Coordinates of C-alpha atoms in Angstrom, one line a residue:
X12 CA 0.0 0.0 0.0
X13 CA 2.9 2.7 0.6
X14 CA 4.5 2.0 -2.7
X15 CA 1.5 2.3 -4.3
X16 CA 0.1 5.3 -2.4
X17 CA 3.8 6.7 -3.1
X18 CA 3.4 8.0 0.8
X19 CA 6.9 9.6 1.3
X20 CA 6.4 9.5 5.0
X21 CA 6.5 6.1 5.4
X22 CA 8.9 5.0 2.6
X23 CA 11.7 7.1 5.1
X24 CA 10.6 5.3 8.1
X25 CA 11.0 1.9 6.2
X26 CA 14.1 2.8 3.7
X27 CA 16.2 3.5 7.4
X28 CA 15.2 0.3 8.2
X29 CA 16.1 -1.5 4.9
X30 CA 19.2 0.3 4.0
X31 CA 20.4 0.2 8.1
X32 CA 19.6 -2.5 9.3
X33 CA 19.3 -5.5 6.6
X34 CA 19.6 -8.2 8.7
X35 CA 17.1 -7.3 11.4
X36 CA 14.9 -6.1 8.0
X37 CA 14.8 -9.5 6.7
X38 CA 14.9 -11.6 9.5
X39 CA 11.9 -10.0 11.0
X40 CA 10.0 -11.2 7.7
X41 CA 11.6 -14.6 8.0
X42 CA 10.7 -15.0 11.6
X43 CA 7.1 -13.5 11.9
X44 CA 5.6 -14.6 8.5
X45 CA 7.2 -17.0 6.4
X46 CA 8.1 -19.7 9.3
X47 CA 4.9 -19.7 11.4
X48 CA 3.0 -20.0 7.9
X49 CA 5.1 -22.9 6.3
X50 CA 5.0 -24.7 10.1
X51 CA 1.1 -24.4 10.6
X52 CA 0.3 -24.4 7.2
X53 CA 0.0 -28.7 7.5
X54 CA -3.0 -29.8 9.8
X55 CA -1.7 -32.4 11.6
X56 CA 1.9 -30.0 12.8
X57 CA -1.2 -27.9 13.9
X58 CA -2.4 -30.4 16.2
X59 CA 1.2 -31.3 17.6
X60 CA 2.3 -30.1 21.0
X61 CA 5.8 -29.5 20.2
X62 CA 5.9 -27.7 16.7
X63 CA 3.7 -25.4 18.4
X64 CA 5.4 -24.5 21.0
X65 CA 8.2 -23.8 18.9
X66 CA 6.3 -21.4 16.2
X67 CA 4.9 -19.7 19.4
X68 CA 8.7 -19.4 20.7
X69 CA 10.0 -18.1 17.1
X70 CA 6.9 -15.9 16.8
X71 CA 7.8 -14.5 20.7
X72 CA 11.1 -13.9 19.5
X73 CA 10.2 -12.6 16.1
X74 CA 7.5 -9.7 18.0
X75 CA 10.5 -9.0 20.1
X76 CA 13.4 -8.4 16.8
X77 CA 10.0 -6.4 15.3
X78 CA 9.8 -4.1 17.8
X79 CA 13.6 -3.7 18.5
X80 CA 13.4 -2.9 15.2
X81 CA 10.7 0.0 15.4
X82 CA 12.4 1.5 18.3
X83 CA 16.4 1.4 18.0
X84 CA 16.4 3.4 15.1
X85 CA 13.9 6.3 15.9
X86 CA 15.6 6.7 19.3
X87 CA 19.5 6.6 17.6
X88 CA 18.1 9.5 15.4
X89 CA 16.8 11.2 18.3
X90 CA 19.8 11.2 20.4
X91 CA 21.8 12.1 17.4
X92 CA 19.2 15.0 16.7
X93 CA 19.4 15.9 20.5
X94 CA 23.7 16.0 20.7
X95 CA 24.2 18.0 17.1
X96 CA 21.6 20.5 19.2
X97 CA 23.6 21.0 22.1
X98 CA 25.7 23.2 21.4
X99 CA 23.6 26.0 21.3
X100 CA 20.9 27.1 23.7
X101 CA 17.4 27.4 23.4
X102 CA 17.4 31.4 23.7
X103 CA 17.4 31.3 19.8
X104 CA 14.9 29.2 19.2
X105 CA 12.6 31.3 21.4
X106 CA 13.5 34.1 19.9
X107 CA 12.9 33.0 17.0
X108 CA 16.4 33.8 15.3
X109 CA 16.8 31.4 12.3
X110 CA 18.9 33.3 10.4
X111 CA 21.8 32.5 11.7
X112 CA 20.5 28.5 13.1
X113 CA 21.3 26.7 10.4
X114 CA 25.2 28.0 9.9
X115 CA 26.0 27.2 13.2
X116 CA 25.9 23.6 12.7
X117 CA 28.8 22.8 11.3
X118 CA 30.9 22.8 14.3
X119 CA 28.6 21.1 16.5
X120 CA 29.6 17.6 18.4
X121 CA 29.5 14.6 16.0
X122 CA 27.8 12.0 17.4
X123 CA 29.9 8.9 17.7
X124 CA 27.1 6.5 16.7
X125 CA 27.8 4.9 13.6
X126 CA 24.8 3.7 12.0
X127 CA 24.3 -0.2 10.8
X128 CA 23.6 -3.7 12.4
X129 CA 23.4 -3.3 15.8
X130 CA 22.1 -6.3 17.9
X131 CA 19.8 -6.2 21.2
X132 CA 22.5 -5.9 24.0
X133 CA 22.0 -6.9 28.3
X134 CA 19.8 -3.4 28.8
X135 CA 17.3 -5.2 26.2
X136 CA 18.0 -8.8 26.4
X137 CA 17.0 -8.1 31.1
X138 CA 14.2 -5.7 30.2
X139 CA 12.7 -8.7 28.4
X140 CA 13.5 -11.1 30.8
X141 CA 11.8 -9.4 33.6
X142 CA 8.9 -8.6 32.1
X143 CA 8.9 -12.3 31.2
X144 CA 9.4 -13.2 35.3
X145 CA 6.6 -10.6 35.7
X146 CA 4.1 -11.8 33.1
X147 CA 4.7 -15.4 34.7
X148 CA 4.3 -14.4 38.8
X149 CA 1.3 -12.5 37.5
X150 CA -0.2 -15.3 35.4
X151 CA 0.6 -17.7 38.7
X152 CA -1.1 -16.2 40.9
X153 CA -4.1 -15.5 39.0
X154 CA -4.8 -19.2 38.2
X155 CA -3.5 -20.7 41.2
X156 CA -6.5 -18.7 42.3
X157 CA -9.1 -20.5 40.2
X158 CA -9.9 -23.8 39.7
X159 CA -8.7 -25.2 36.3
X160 CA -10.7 -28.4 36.1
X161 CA -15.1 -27.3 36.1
X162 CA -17.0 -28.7 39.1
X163 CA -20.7 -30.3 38.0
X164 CA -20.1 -29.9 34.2
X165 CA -22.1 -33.1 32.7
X166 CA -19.7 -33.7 29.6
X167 CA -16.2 -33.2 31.7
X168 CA -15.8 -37.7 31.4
X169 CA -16.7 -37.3 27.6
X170 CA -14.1 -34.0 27.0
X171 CA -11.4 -36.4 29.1
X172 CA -11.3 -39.1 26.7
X173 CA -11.8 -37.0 23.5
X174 CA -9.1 -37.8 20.5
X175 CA -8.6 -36.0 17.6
X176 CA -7.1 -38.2 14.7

């Protein structure tokens, strides 16, 4: 739709992406659409415990490289953005004194970020973890207060001994 559309806007958001960070790019493709659809796409790996599990694992991972990938490099811009403006106060800007703004940058700090692959590091890889502790302590103790298995339901016997083939 944004080729077609020819919405500039988004063609920048995804061409940093694409020209940036290939790897990630691709990968994120790979591991959220093209393996969970040629896994499940069979019926009976659909109604296997373990490939499952492992889609939903790849999937889990695959959500987490997507929205590394949505974040790292917005916020490297950003922080670029916010050290090349630095060096000057924000007297100008309130003043409204452009004139002069745009000459000024070219002895500003560089930044020493040098864009390209760049791979989740230990801020990233313990921010997921502990949400991950958290999700499962929260999911815990909600269930551990319920019962799992329904009291009085007339077809639980039948629903016990119920095989798909």
């Amino acid at each position: 739709l944004i080729w077609y559309a020819n919405i500039g806007e988004e063609t920048i958001y995804f061409r940093e992406r694409y020209d940036n960070y290939p790897v990630l790019f691709f990968s994120n493709l790979v591991i959220n659409f093209l393996v969970p659809f040629f896994i499940l796409m069979r019926n009976d790996t659909k109604r296997k415990f373990g490939s499952v599990s492992f889609v939903a694992i790849v999937v889990l991972l695959g959500h987490w490289i997507d929205y590394f990938l949505m974040i790292k490099p917005g916020a490297l811009i950003t922080r670029n953005e916010a050290l090349a403006h630095a060096s000057h106060g924000t007297t100008e800007h309130g003043n409204g004194a452009e004139v002069g703004h745009s000459t000024g940058h070219a002895t500003e700090q560089v930044s020493d970020f040098v864009s390209g692959f760049t791979i989740p590091g230990l801020l990233e890889l313990g921010t997921f973890i502990g949400f991950l502790g958290l999700f499962f302590y929260v999911a815990l103790v909600v269930i551990s207060k319920s019962a799992l298995v329904p009291k009085n339901d007339p077809y639980l016997e039948e629903s016990l001994h119920h095989h798909v083939v």
